[in-house]
Amino acid sequence: MQETEDIDALIALLAKLPGLGPRSARRAVLHLIRKRSLHLIPLAERMQRVAETARECLNCGNVGTQDVCKICTSTERENGELCVVEDVADLWAMERTAAFNGRYHVLGGTLSALDSIGPSELRIPQLVDRIASENITEVVLALNATIEGQTTAHYIAEQLQDRETVRITSLAQGVPMGGELDYLDDGTISAAFKARKDF
Amino acid sequence: MQETEDIDALIALLAKLPGLGPRSARRAVLHLIRKRSLHLIPLAERMQRVAETARECLNCGNVGTQDVCKICTSTERENGELCVVEDVADLWAMERTAAFNGRYHVLGGTLSALDSIGPSELRIPQLVDRIASENITEVVLALNATIEGQTTAHYIAEQLQDRETVRITSLAQGVPMGGELDYLDDGTISAAFKARKDF
């Protein structure tokens, strides 16, 4: 419908990004063409550079530019603490909070019989190896509070139950910050009630 | 927070696109890194090409790759019909309907005293010139049904009122396709009632 193959193709490619559709892709492309030197050219260049340099950390699955990522090679991280997350986005979310100063292990998804995703599709064998080789003393299962996430967490906990030196923890469940009871689902309220603590 | 300058910069640039924010930009970048050869590299290349070739049509303001766009140079378009739109996105929307087979004139916005956007910021002088030089017989004011759009339409109609050979029209207002009265605003219902027609 637009007049050039390149512009049409760019819109089609942008429209396939998660969170964008055809309409927002068109708006984005028109915006980019208007801001050619300020936005379009820098964006194209960065994209090219990321395409050339980005890779998955061989150790933890984080995304970076080296074979082993900065978190894995850092000397300032607590040895012995390992946080297991589903996706790189979750790792980044944990990092933004700065609540955790150990290292990570990205599973790359959750177990799913339907999609035939078993433990070895999820870097679970690598996790078991790392726990031994890196002398891990605490594994924090920071999986999503979904059925899939929790099923995967239970499976991992089972795999590790014979290692008595490893403490296995998971994120607390309860009322989120700013949460109003009336807007929370029943599951969250029951979980928060069961885990109630002295005031 | 992420580990590489390039990835961070790419996220920041994507987050500035209309319709995206930091969270969706992060998701998009992780998706692109996962689909490097299928999505990231083609996207970077198209973006580069669009940055090199895209330009505004000198005649109508459409976006294309030539100094004068394909619609303006087409011999299959009705001569004498000119559709005035606010933005290139509106031109594309009109083209998708295939309801109109004349040529376009993109204003590039609406009149706004507050933002000091006057007629000459909006290609209105060029519009007046084109109407004379291209022997236009009908001007369709396809501006948005907003206060700004309609103010601009009235201004343009005023500028053209002494040209007796030019018919000035505007899009009909009324109930949109599939519209349910109970969900429409009062203004739309009154406009549709006033413009009622024999069944």
mmCIF file of C-alpha atoms in Angstrom:
data_model
loop_
_atom_site.group_PDB
_atom_site.id
_atom_site.type_symbol
_atom_site.label_atom_id
_atom_site.label_comp_id
_atom_site.label_asym_id
_atom_site.label_seq_id
_atom_site.Cartn_x
_atom_site.Cartn_y
_atom_site.Cartn_z
ATOM 1 C CA MET A 1 0.000 0.000 0.000
ATOM 2 C CA GLN A 2 2.898 2.340 0.649
ATOM 3 C CA GLU A 3 5.033 3.100 -2.233
ATOM 4 C CA THR A 4 8.372 1.571 -1.620
ATOM 5 C CA GLU A 5 9.391 -1.971 -1.021
ATOM 6 C CA ASP A 6 11.952 -0.978 1.617
ATOM 7 C CA ILE A 7 9.502 1.035 3.684
ATOM 8 C CA ASP A 8 6.861 -1.681 3.422
ATOM 9 C CA ALA A 9 9.380 -4.326 4.409
ATOM 10 C CA LEU A 10 10.610 -2.268 7.350
ATOM 11 C CA ILE A 11 7.037 -1.831 8.585
ATOM 12 C CA ALA A 12 6.398 -5.569 8.230
ATOM 13 C CA LEU A 13 9.548 -6.447 10.194
ATOM 14 C CA LEU A 14 8.803 -3.962 12.970
ATOM 15 C CA ALA A 15 5.204 -5.161 13.165
ATOM 16 C CA LYS A 16 6.468 -8.631 14.084
ATOM 17 C CA LEU A 17 8.205 -7.376 17.238
ATOM 18 C CA PRO A 18 6.429 -8.351 20.451
ATOM 19 C CA GLY A 19 4.302 -5.431 21.587
ATOM 20 C CA LEU A 20 3.995 -3.840 18.145
ATOM 21 C CA GLY A 21 1.403 -4.362 15.424
ATOM 22 C CA PRO A 22 0.906 -2.982 11.915
ATOM 23 C CA ARG A 23 -0.487 0.356 13.039
ATOM 24 C CA SER A 24 2.199 1.101 15.612
ATOM 25 C CA ALA A 25 4.870 -0.140 13.181
ATOM 26 C CA ARG A 26 3.651 2.364 10.581
ATOM 27 C CA ARG A 27 3.684 5.156 13.139
ATOM 28 C CA ALA A 28 7.162 4.149 14.263
ATOM 29 C CA VAL A 29 8.513 4.112 10.704
ATOM 30 C CA LEU A 30 7.059 7.535 9.898
ATOM 31 C CA HIS A 31 8.543 8.855 13.119
ATOM 32 C CA LEU A 32 11.924 7.329 12.253
ATOM 33 C CA ILE A 33 11.914 8.796 8.738
ATOM 34 C CA ARG A 34 11.148 12.209 10.191
ATOM 35 C CA LYS A 35 13.987 11.856 12.725
ATOM 36 C CA ARG A 36 16.446 10.306 10.333
ATOM 37 C CA SER A 37 19.757 11.495 11.766
ATOM 38 C CA LEU A 38 18.628 11.696 15.365
ATOM 39 C CA HIS A 39 16.889 8.332 15.632
ATOM 40 C CA LEU A 40 16.801 6.200 12.481
ATOM 41 C CA ILE A 41 20.517 6.128 11.669
ATOM 42 C CA PRO A 42 21.669 5.541 15.280
ATOM 43 C CA LEU A 43 19.066 2.806 15.650
ATOM 44 C CA ALA A 44 20.133 1.062 12.426
ATOM 45 C CA GLU A 45 23.784 1.230 13.490
ATOM 46 C CA ARG A 46 23.208 -0.093 16.991
ATOM 47 C CA MET A 47 21.093 -2.889 15.596
ATOM 48 C CA GLN A 48 23.886 -3.839 13.211
ATOM 49 C CA ARG A 49 26.412 -3.817 16.065
ATOM 50 C CA VAL A 50 24.212 -5.903 18.333
ATOM 51 C CA ALA A 51 23.653 -8.358 15.474
ATOM 52 C CA GLU A 52 27.415 -8.737 15.171
ATOM 53 C CA THR A 53 28.351 -8.921 18.827
ATOM 54 C CA ALA A 54 25.485 -10.246 20.963
ATOM 55 C CA ARG A 55 25.795 -13.796 22.208
ATOM 56 C CA GLU A 56 24.511 -16.033 24.956
ATOM 57 C CA CYS A 57 26.786 -16.592 27.945
ATOM 58 C CA LEU A 58 27.967 -20.197 27.753
ATOM 59 C CA ASN A 59 27.822 -20.492 31.515
ATOM 60 C CA CYS A 60 24.553 -18.871 32.609
ATOM 61 C CA GLY A 61 22.571 -18.074 29.460
ATOM 62 C CA ASN A 62 22.584 -14.279 29.968
ATOM 63 C CA VAL A 63 22.915 -12.146 26.847
ATOM 64 C CA GLY A 64 26.113 -10.187 26.379
ATOM 65 C CA THR A 65 29.045 -9.699 24.071
ATOM 66 C CA GLN A 66 31.456 -12.231 25.481
ATOM 67 C CA ASP A 67 31.453 -16.001 25.568
ATOM 68 C CA VAL A 68 31.134 -15.787 29.334
ATOM 69 C CA CYS A 69 29.206 -12.777 30.599
ATOM 70 C CA LYS A 70 30.370 -10.049 32.954
ATOM 71 C CA ILE A 71 28.288 -11.311 35.856
ATOM 72 C CA CYS A 72 29.814 -14.785 35.589
ATOM 73 C CA THR A 73 33.386 -13.458 35.424
ATOM 74 C CA SER A 74 32.928 -10.684 38.010
ATOM 75 C CA THR A 75 35.063 -10.987 41.137
ATOM 76 C CA GLU A 76 32.675 -8.767 43.086
ATOM 77 C CA ARG A 77 29.817 -11.221 43.052
ATOM 78 C CA GLU A 78 29.124 -13.479 46.016
ATOM 79 C CA ASN A 79 30.423 -16.934 45.326
ATOM 80 C CA GLY A 80 28.053 -19.711 46.238
ATOM 81 C CA GLU A 81 24.764 -17.921 45.505
ATOM 82 C CA LEU A 82 22.891 -18.842 42.375
ATOM 83 C CA CYS A 83 19.588 -17.349 41.246
ATOM 84 C CA VAL A 84 17.605 -19.457 38.772
ATOM 85 C CA VAL A 85 15.356 -17.489 36.384
ATOM 86 C CA GLU A 86 13.219 -18.408 33.396
ATOM 87 C CA ASP A 87 14.415 -15.773 30.954
ATOM 88 C CA VAL A 88 17.075 -13.159 30.413
ATOM 89 C CA ALA A 89 14.391 -10.504 30.947
ATOM 90 C CA ASP A 90 13.871 -11.897 34.466
ATOM 91 C CA LEU A 91 17.623 -11.765 35.104
ATOM 92 C CA TRP A 92 17.618 -8.107 34.050
ATOM 93 C CA ALA A 93 14.598 -7.449 36.283
ATOM 94 C CA MET A 94 16.426 -8.984 39.273
ATOM 95 C CA GLU A 95 19.522 -6.929 38.460
ATOM 96 C CA ARG A 96 17.529 -3.686 38.417
ATOM 97 C CA THR A 97 16.477 -4.282 42.004
ATOM 98 C CA ALA A 98 20.098 -4.819 43.098
ATOM 99 C CA ALA A 99 18.650 -7.104 45.802
ATOM 100 C CA PHE A 100 20.836 -10.024 44.787
ATOM 101 C CA ASN A 101 24.592 -10.043 44.392
ATOM 102 C CA GLY A 102 25.323 -13.608 43.371
ATOM 103 C CA ARG A 103 25.302 -15.194 39.943
ATOM 104 C CA TYR A 104 22.461 -16.366 37.695
ATOM 105 C CA HIS A 105 21.306 -19.359 35.747
ATOM 106 C CA VAL A 106 18.833 -18.731 32.915
ATOM 107 C CA LEU A 107 16.680 -21.781 32.167
ATOM 108 C CA GLY A 108 15.338 -20.457 28.872
ATOM 109 C CA GLY A 109 11.708 -21.301 29.631
ATOM 110 C CA THR A 110 9.649 -23.671 31.723
ATOM 111 C CA LEU A 111 8.985 -27.390 31.564
ATOM 112 C CA SER A 112 6.063 -28.167 29.293
ATOM 113 C CA ALA A 113 4.909 -31.633 28.336
ATOM 114 C CA LEU A 114 2.616 -30.164 25.677
ATOM 115 C CA ASP A 115 5.448 -28.382 23.887
ATOM 116 C CA SER A 116 7.811 -31.306 24.656
ATOM 117 C CA ILE A 117 10.146 -29.082 26.654
ATOM 118 C CA GLY A 118 11.957 -31.368 29.060
ATOM 119 C CA PRO A 119 14.800 -30.717 31.517
ATOM 120 C CA SER A 120 17.533 -30.918 28.897
ATOM 121 C CA GLU A 121 15.857 -28.262 26.730
ATOM 122 C CA LEU A 122 16.056 -25.972 29.760
ATOM 123 C CA ARG A 123 19.720 -26.029 30.841
ATOM 124 C CA ILE A 124 18.712 -27.998 33.929
ATOM 125 C CA PRO A 125 21.624 -30.455 33.474
ATOM 126 C CA GLN A 126 23.992 -27.463 33.265
ATOM 127 C CA LEU A 127 22.416 -26.110 36.454
ATOM 128 C CA VAL A 128 23.105 -29.360 38.289
ATOM 129 C CA ASP A 129 26.694 -29.313 37.015
ATOM 130 C CA ARG A 130 27.234 -25.730 38.081
ATOM 131 C CA ILE A 131 25.924 -26.352 41.584
ATOM 132 C CA ALA A 132 28.637 -28.956 42.029
ATOM 133 C CA SER A 133 31.500 -27.255 40.213
ATOM 134 C CA GLU A 134 30.959 -23.725 41.582
ATOM 135 C CA ASN A 135 30.413 -24.857 45.181
ATOM 136 C CA ILE A 136 26.970 -23.314 45.319
ATOM 137 C CA THR A 137 25.503 -23.111 48.802
ATOM 138 C CA GLU A 138 22.178 -21.392 48.030
ATOM 139 C CA VAL A 139 19.948 -21.731 44.993
ATOM 140 C CA VAL A 140 17.231 -19.067 44.783
ATOM 141 C CA LEU A 141 14.418 -20.292 42.548
ATOM 142 C CA ALA A 142 13.180 -16.953 41.151
ATOM 143 C CA LEU A 143 10.723 -18.445 38.694
ATOM 144 C CA ASN A 144 7.456 -16.769 37.779
ATOM 145 C CA ALA A 145 4.526 -17.369 40.133
ATOM 146 C CA THR A 146 2.661 -19.189 37.362
ATOM 147 C CA ILE A 147 1.709 -22.849 37.234
ATOM 148 C CA GLU A 148 4.495 -23.529 34.707
ATOM 149 C CA GLY A 149 7.075 -21.614 36.716
ATOM 150 C CA GLN A 150 6.167 -23.328 39.951
ATOM 151 C CA THR A 151 6.080 -26.793 38.345
ATOM 152 C CA THR A 152 9.573 -26.175 37.018
ATOM 153 C CA ALA A 153 10.726 -24.917 40.422
ATOM 154 C CA HIS A 154 9.406 -28.087 42.091
ATOM 155 C CA TYR A 155 11.170 -30.262 39.547
ATOM 156 C CA ILE A 156 14.483 -28.486 40.143
ATOM 157 C CA ALA A 157 14.066 -28.668 43.907
ATOM 158 C CA GLU A 158 13.496 -32.421 43.596
ATOM 159 C CA GLN A 159 16.653 -32.848 41.542
ATOM 160 C CA LEU A 160 18.663 -31.093 44.212
ATOM 161 C CA GLN A 161 17.126 -32.609 47.338
ATOM 162 C CA ASP A 162 19.934 -35.077 47.945
ATOM 163 C CA ARG A 163 22.539 -32.314 48.128
ATOM 164 C CA GLU A 164 22.430 -31.496 51.787
ATOM 165 C CA THR A 165 24.874 -28.615 51.626
ATOM 166 C CA VAL A 166 22.686 -26.623 49.225
ATOM 167 C CA ARG A 167 19.951 -24.425 50.634
ATOM 168 C CA ILE A 168 17.069 -24.061 48.199
ATOM 169 C CA THR A 169 14.922 -20.955 48.510
ATOM 170 C CA SER A 170 12.258 -19.237 46.478
ATOM 171 C CA LEU A 171 10.869 -15.700 46.288
ATOM 172 C CA ALA A 172 8.255 -14.873 48.920
ATOM 173 C CA GLN A 173 4.668 -14.717 47.734
ATOM 174 C CA GLY A 174 2.298 -12.109 49.100
ATOM 175 C CA VAL A 175 0.718 -8.714 48.578
ATOM 176 C CA PRO A 176 2.761 -6.627 46.120
ATOM 177 C CA MET A 177 3.917 -3.135 47.103
ATOM 178 C CA GLY A 178 1.010 -0.713 46.803
ATOM 179 C CA GLY A 179 -1.354 -3.633 46.358
ATOM 180 C CA GLU A 180 -4.981 -3.139 47.342
ATOM 181 C CA LEU A 181 -6.681 -6.281 48.641
ATOM 182 C CA ASP A 182 -9.861 -5.588 46.721
ATOM 183 C CA TYR A 183 -7.945 -5.733 43.436
ATOM 184 C CA LEU A 184 -5.865 -8.821 44.223
ATOM 185 C CA ASP A 185 -6.786 -12.300 43.141
ATOM 186 C CA ASP A 186 -7.875 -14.825 45.766
ATOM 187 C CA GLY A 187 -4.711 -16.917 45.342
ATOM 188 C CA THR A 188 -2.469 -14.010 46.256
ATOM 189 C CA ILE A 189 -4.560 -13.116 49.291
ATOM 190 C CA SER A 190 -4.597 -16.715 50.597
ATOM 191 C CA ALA A 191 -0.853 -17.069 50.023
ATOM 192 C CA ALA A 192 -0.230 -13.801 51.875
ATOM 193 C CA PHE A 193 -2.502 -14.880 54.712
ATOM 194 C CA LYS A 194 -0.855 -18.280 55.101
ATOM 195 C CA ALA A 195 2.573 -16.620 55.132
ATOM 196 C CA ARG A 196 1.494 -13.933 57.624
ATOM 197 C CA LYS A 197 4.116 -12.780 60.071
ATOM 198 C CA ASP A 198 4.308 -10.948 63.393
ATOM 199 C CA PHE A 199 3.864 -7.229 63.053
ATOM 200 C CA MET B 1 21.872 -2.545 34.108
ATOM 201 C CA GLN B 2 22.489 -4.925 31.232
ATOM 202 C CA GLU B 3 26.005 -5.666 30.499
ATOM 203 C CA THR B 4 26.803 -4.147 27.203
ATOM 204 C CA GLU B 5 26.691 -0.588 26.023
ATOM 205 C CA ASP B 6 25.365 -1.604 22.612
ATOM 206 C CA ILE B 7 22.449 -3.609 23.965
ATOM 207 C CA ASP B 8 21.578 -0.879 26.463
ATOM 208 C CA ALA B 9 21.759 1.763 23.752
ATOM 209 C CA LEU B 10 19.598 -0.295 21.413
ATOM 210 C CA ILE B 11 16.984 -0.731 24.136
ATOM 211 C CA ALA B 12 17.035 3.010 24.853
ATOM 212 C CA LEU B 13 16.589 3.876 21.173
ATOM 213 C CA LEU B 14 13.748 1.401 20.676
ATOM 214 C CA ALA B 15 12.057 2.609 23.870
ATOM 215 C CA LYS B 16 11.776 6.086 22.318
ATOM 216 C CA LEU B 17 9.631 4.832 19.437
ATOM 217 C CA PRO B 18 5.966 5.803 19.674
ATOM 218 C CA GLY B 19 4.040 2.876 21.136
ATOM 219 C CA LEU B 20 7.017 1.299 22.873
ATOM 220 C CA GLY B 21 8.398 1.823 26.368
ATOM 221 C CA PRO B 22 11.374 0.437 28.283
ATOM 222 C CA ARG B 23 9.727 -2.896 29.057
ATOM 223 C CA SER B 24 8.554 -3.641 25.539
ATOM 224 C CA ALA B 25 11.887 -2.411 24.153
ATOM 225 C CA ARG B 26 13.724 -4.916 26.371
ATOM 226 C CA ARG B 27 11.410 -7.713 25.264
ATOM 227 C CA ALA B 28 11.859 -6.697 21.633
ATOM 228 C CA VAL B 29 15.666 -6.671 21.906
ATOM 229 C CA LEU B 30 15.779 -10.084 23.571
ATOM 230 C CA HIS B 31 13.471 -11.405 20.861
ATOM 231 C CA LEU B 32 15.694 -9.900 18.159
ATOM 232 C CA ILE B 33 18.868 -11.358 19.656
ATOM 233 C CA ARG B 34 17.214 -14.775 19.736
ATOM 234 C CA LYS B 35 16.107 -14.408 16.104
ATOM 235 C CA ARG B 36 19.319 -12.882 14.875
ATOM 236 C CA SER B 37 19.413 -14.079 11.277
ATOM 237 C CA LEU B 38 15.671 -14.256 10.791
ATOM 238 C CA HIS B 39 14.713 -10.906 12.245
ATOM 239 C CA LEU B 40 17.525 -8.762 13.659
ATOM 240 C CA ILE B 41 19.830 -8.692 10.635
ATOM 241 C CA PRO B 42 17.038 -8.111 8.067
ATOM 242 C CA LEU B 43 15.615 -5.364 10.277
ATOM 243 C CA ALA B 44 18.984 -3.636 10.650
ATOM 244 C CA GLU B 45 19.557 -3.813 6.904
ATOM 245 C CA ARG B 46 16.132 -2.474 5.941
ATOM 246 C CA MET B 47 16.518 0.307 8.453
ATOM 247 C CA GLN B 48 19.849 1.259 6.924
ATOM 248 C CA ARG B 49 18.348 1.249 3.443
ATOM 249 C CA VAL B 50 15.343 3.311 4.476
ATOM 250 C CA ALA B 51 17.705 5.769 6.179
ATOM 251 C CA GLU B 52 19.577 6.143 2.893
ATOM 252 C CA THR B 53 16.644 6.336 0.508
ATOM 253 C CA ALA B 54 13.506 7.643 2.219
ATOM 254 C CA ARG B 55 12.501 11.192 1.395
ATOM 255 C CA GLU B 56 9.487 13.457 1.396
ATOM 256 C CA CYS B 57 7.756 14.017 -1.926
ATOM 257 C CA LEU B 58 8.445 17.628 -2.912
ATOM 258 C CA ASN B 59 4.978 17.922 -4.382
ATOM 259 C CA CYS B 60 2.606 16.322 -1.893
ATOM 260 C CA GLY B 61 4.599 15.498 1.246
ATOM 261 C CA ASN B 62 4.127 11.719 1.024
ATOM 262 C CA VAL B 63 7.078 9.571 2.055
ATOM 263 C CA GLY B 64 8.842 7.585 -0.640
ATOM 264 C CA THR B 65 12.188 7.097 -2.301
ATOM 265 C CA GLN B 66 11.937 9.622 -5.116
ATOM 266 C CA ASP B 67 11.876 13.408 -5.144
ATOM 267 C CA VAL B 68 8.340 13.197 -6.459
ATOM 268 C CA CYS B 69 6.343 10.214 -5.238
ATOM 269 C CA LYS B 70 4.695 7.482 -7.300
ATOM 270 C CA ILE B 71 1.197 8.762 -6.637
ATOM 271 C CA CYS B 72 2.093 12.238 -7.912
ATOM 272 C CA THR B 73 3.762 10.882 -11.068
ATOM 273 C CA SER B 74 1.208 8.127 -11.749
ATOM 274 C CA THR B 75 -0.703 8.448 -14.996
ATOM 275 C CA GLU B 76 -3.496 6.231 -13.665
ATOM 276 C CA ARG B 77 -4.660 8.693 -11.068
ATOM 277 C CA GLU B 78 -7.645 10.940 -11.704
ATOM 278 C CA ASN B 79 -6.453 14.405 -12.593
ATOM 279 C CA GLY B 80 -8.273 17.196 -10.859
ATOM 280 C CA GLU B 81 -9.002 15.399 -7.565
ATOM 281 C CA LEU B 82 -6.951 16.309 -4.539
ATOM 282 C CA CYS B 83 -7.351 14.826 -1.082
ATOM 283 C CA VAL B 84 -5.938 16.920 1.773
ATOM 284 C CA VAL B 85 -4.746 14.956 4.839
ATOM 285 C CA GLU B 86 -2.951 15.889 8.019
ATOM 286 C CA ASP B 87 -0.237 13.243 7.984
ATOM 287 C CA VAL B 88 1.389 10.612 5.822
ATOM 288 C CA ALA B 89 -0.245 7.969 8.033
ATOM 289 C CA ASP B 90 -3.647 9.378 7.004
ATOM 290 C CA LEU B 91 -2.645 9.218 3.334
ATOM 291 C CA TRP B 92 -1.722 5.559 3.795
ATOM 292 C CA ALA B 93 -5.023 4.912 5.580
ATOM 293 C CA MET B 94 -6.946 6.453 2.654
ATOM 294 C CA GLU B 95 -4.897 4.395 0.187
ATOM 295 C CA ARG B 96 -5.701 1.169 2.022
ATOM 296 C CA THR B 97 -9.402 1.767 1.441
ATOM 297 C CA ALA B 98 -8.854 2.282 -2.302
ATOM 298 C CA ALA B 99 -11.893 4.571 -2.134
ATOM 299 C CA PHE B 100 -10.045 7.502 -3.698
ATOM 300 C CA ASN B 101 -8.097 7.528 -6.918
ATOM 301 C CA GLY B 102 -6.848 11.076 -7.147
ATOM 302 C CA ARG B 103 -3.751 12.673 -5.670
ATOM 303 C CA TYR B 104 -2.930 13.837 -2.158
ATOM 304 C CA HIS B 105 -1.627 16.806 -0.294
ATOM 305 C CA VAL B 106 -0.122 16.185 3.145
ATOM 306 C CA LEU B 107 -0.360 19.230 5.404
ATOM 307 C CA GLY B 108 2.057 17.916 8.009
ATOM 308 C CA GLY B 109 -0.158 18.768 10.983
ATOM 309 C CA THR B 110 -2.933 21.150 11.948
ATOM 310 C CA LEU B 111 -3.061 24.860 12.632
ATOM 311 C CA SER B 112 -2.248 25.632 16.238
ATOM 312 C CA ALA B 113 -1.884 29.114 17.685
ATOM 313 C CA LEU B 114 -0.461 27.659 20.900
ATOM 314 C CA ASP B 115 2.375 25.852 19.097
ATOM 315 C CA SER B 116 2.707 28.768 16.612
ATOM 316 C CA ILE B 117 1.879 26.554 13.662
ATOM 317 C CA GLY B 118 0.490 28.847 11.008
ATOM 318 C CA PRO B 119 -0.538 28.173 7.397
ATOM 319 C CA SER B 120 2.994 28.372 6.024
ATOM 320 C CA GLU B 121 4.234 25.716 8.466
ATOM 321 C CA LEU B 122 1.579 23.437 6.989
ATOM 322 C CA ARG B 123 2.146 23.502 3.213
ATOM 323 C CA ILE B 124 -1.056 25.477 2.824
ATOM 324 C CA PRO B 125 0.594 27.924 0.390
ATOM 325 C CA GLN B 126 1.774 24.927 -1.683
ATOM 326 C CA LEU B 127 -1.778 23.570 -1.607
ATOM 327 C CA VAL B 128 -3.139 26.824 -3.007
ATOM 328 C CA ASP B 129 -0.447 26.778 -5.717
ATOM 329 C CA ARG B 130 -1.208 23.181 -6.672
ATOM 330 C CA ILE B 131 -4.922 23.823 -6.959
ATOM 331 C CA ALA B 132 -4.164 26.432 -9.604
ATOM 332 C CA SER B 133 -1.314 24.715 -11.431
ATOM 333 C CA GLU B 134 -2.792 21.200 -11.496
ATOM 334 C CA ASN B 135 -6.291 22.334 -12.555
ATOM 335 C CA ILE B 136 -7.885 20.783 -9.496
ATOM 336 C CA THR B 137 -11.660 20.597 -9.638
ATOM 337 C CA GLU B 138 -12.385 18.885 -6.298
ATOM 338 C CA VAL B 139 -10.574 19.222 -3.003
ATOM 339 C CA VAL B 140 -11.539 16.548 -0.448
ATOM 340 C CA LEU B 141 -10.699 17.776 3.046
ATOM 341 C CA ALA B 142 -9.988 14.447 4.756
ATOM 342 C CA LEU B 143 -8.798 15.932 8.031
ATOM 343 C CA ASN B 144 -9.378 14.269 11.374
ATOM 344 C CA ALA B 145 -12.745 14.879 13.025
ATOM 345 C CA THR B 146 -11.028 16.690 15.883
ATOM 346 C CA ILE B 147 -11.316 20.361 16.810
ATOM 347 C CA GLU B 148 -7.845 21.024 15.357
ATOM 348 C CA GLY B 149 -8.554 19.104 12.176
ATOM 349 C CA GLN B 150 -11.875 20.836 11.602
ATOM 350 C CA THR B 151 -10.440 24.283 12.365
ATOM 351 C CA THR B 152 -7.756 23.659 9.777
ATOM 352 C CA ALA B 153 -10.356 22.418 7.290
ATOM 353 C CA HIS B 154 -12.409 25.580 7.777
ATOM 354 C CA TYR B 155 -9.341 27.745 7.272
ATOM 355 C CA ILE B 156 -8.473 25.965 4.016
ATOM 356 C CA ALA B 157 -12.076 26.158 2.774
ATOM 357 C CA GLU B 158 -12.003 29.911 3.433
ATOM 358 C CA GLN B 159 -8.807 30.336 1.439
ATOM 359 C CA LEU B 160 -10.389 28.582 -1.497
ATOM 360 C CA GLN B 161 -13.875 30.089 -1.441
ATOM 361 C CA ASP B 162 -13.226 32.566 -4.263
ATOM 362 C CA ARG B 163 -12.295 29.794 -6.690
ATOM 363 C CA GLU B 164 -15.647 28.999 -8.141
ATOM 364 C CA THR B 165 -14.466 26.105 -10.300
ATOM 365 C CA VAL B 166 -13.229 24.115 -7.292
ATOM 366 C CA ARG B 167 -15.685 21.927 -5.407
ATOM 367 C CA ILE B 168 -14.694 21.568 -1.767
ATOM 368 C CA THR B 169 -15.903 18.464 0.038
ATOM 369 C CA SER B 170 -15.198 16.733 3.330
ATOM 370 C CA LEU B 171 -15.630 13.200 4.645
ATOM 371 C CA ALA B 172 -19.129 12.402 5.876
ATOM 372 C CA GLN B 173 -19.626 12.238 9.628
ATOM 373 C CA GLY B 174 -21.882 9.629 11.171
ATOM 374 C CA VAL B 175 -22.120 6.248 12.810
ATOM 375 C CA PRO B 176 -18.999 4.161 12.051
ATOM 376 C CA MET B 177 -19.406 0.664 10.571
ATOM 377 C CA GLY B 178 -20.390 -1.730 13.322
ATOM 378 C CA GLY B 179 -21.021 1.197 15.654
ATOM 379 C CA GLU B 180 -23.523 0.711 18.476
ATOM 380 C CA LEU B 181 -25.420 3.834 19.427
ATOM 381 C CA ASP B 182 -25.101 3.160 23.124
ATOM 382 C CA TYR B 183 -21.318 3.308 22.848
ATOM 383 C CA LEU B 184 -21.072 6.377 20.609
ATOM 384 C CA ASP B 185 -20.500 9.878 21.918
ATOM 385 C CA ASP B 186 -23.328 12.413 21.738
ATOM 386 C CA GLY B 187 -21.579 14.484 19.079
ATOM 387 C CA THR B 188 -21.428 11.565 16.661
ATOM 388 C CA ILE B 189 -25.074 10.667 17.224
ATOM 389 C CA SER B 190 -26.253 14.269 16.689
ATOM 390 C CA ALA B 191 -24.101 14.594 13.559
ATOM 391 C CA ALA B 192 -25.502 11.334 12.212
ATOM 392 C CA PHE B 193 -29.063 12.417 13.017
ATOM 393 C CA LYS B 194 -28.670 15.822 11.332
ATOM 394 C CA ALA B 195 -27.209 14.119 8.251
ATOM 395 C CA ARG B 196 -29.923 11.441 8.165
ATOM 396 C CA LYS B 197 -30.992 10.280 4.737
ATOM 397 C CA ASP B 198 -33.898 8.444 3.143
ATOM 398 C CA PHE B 199 -33.814 4.730 3.685
#
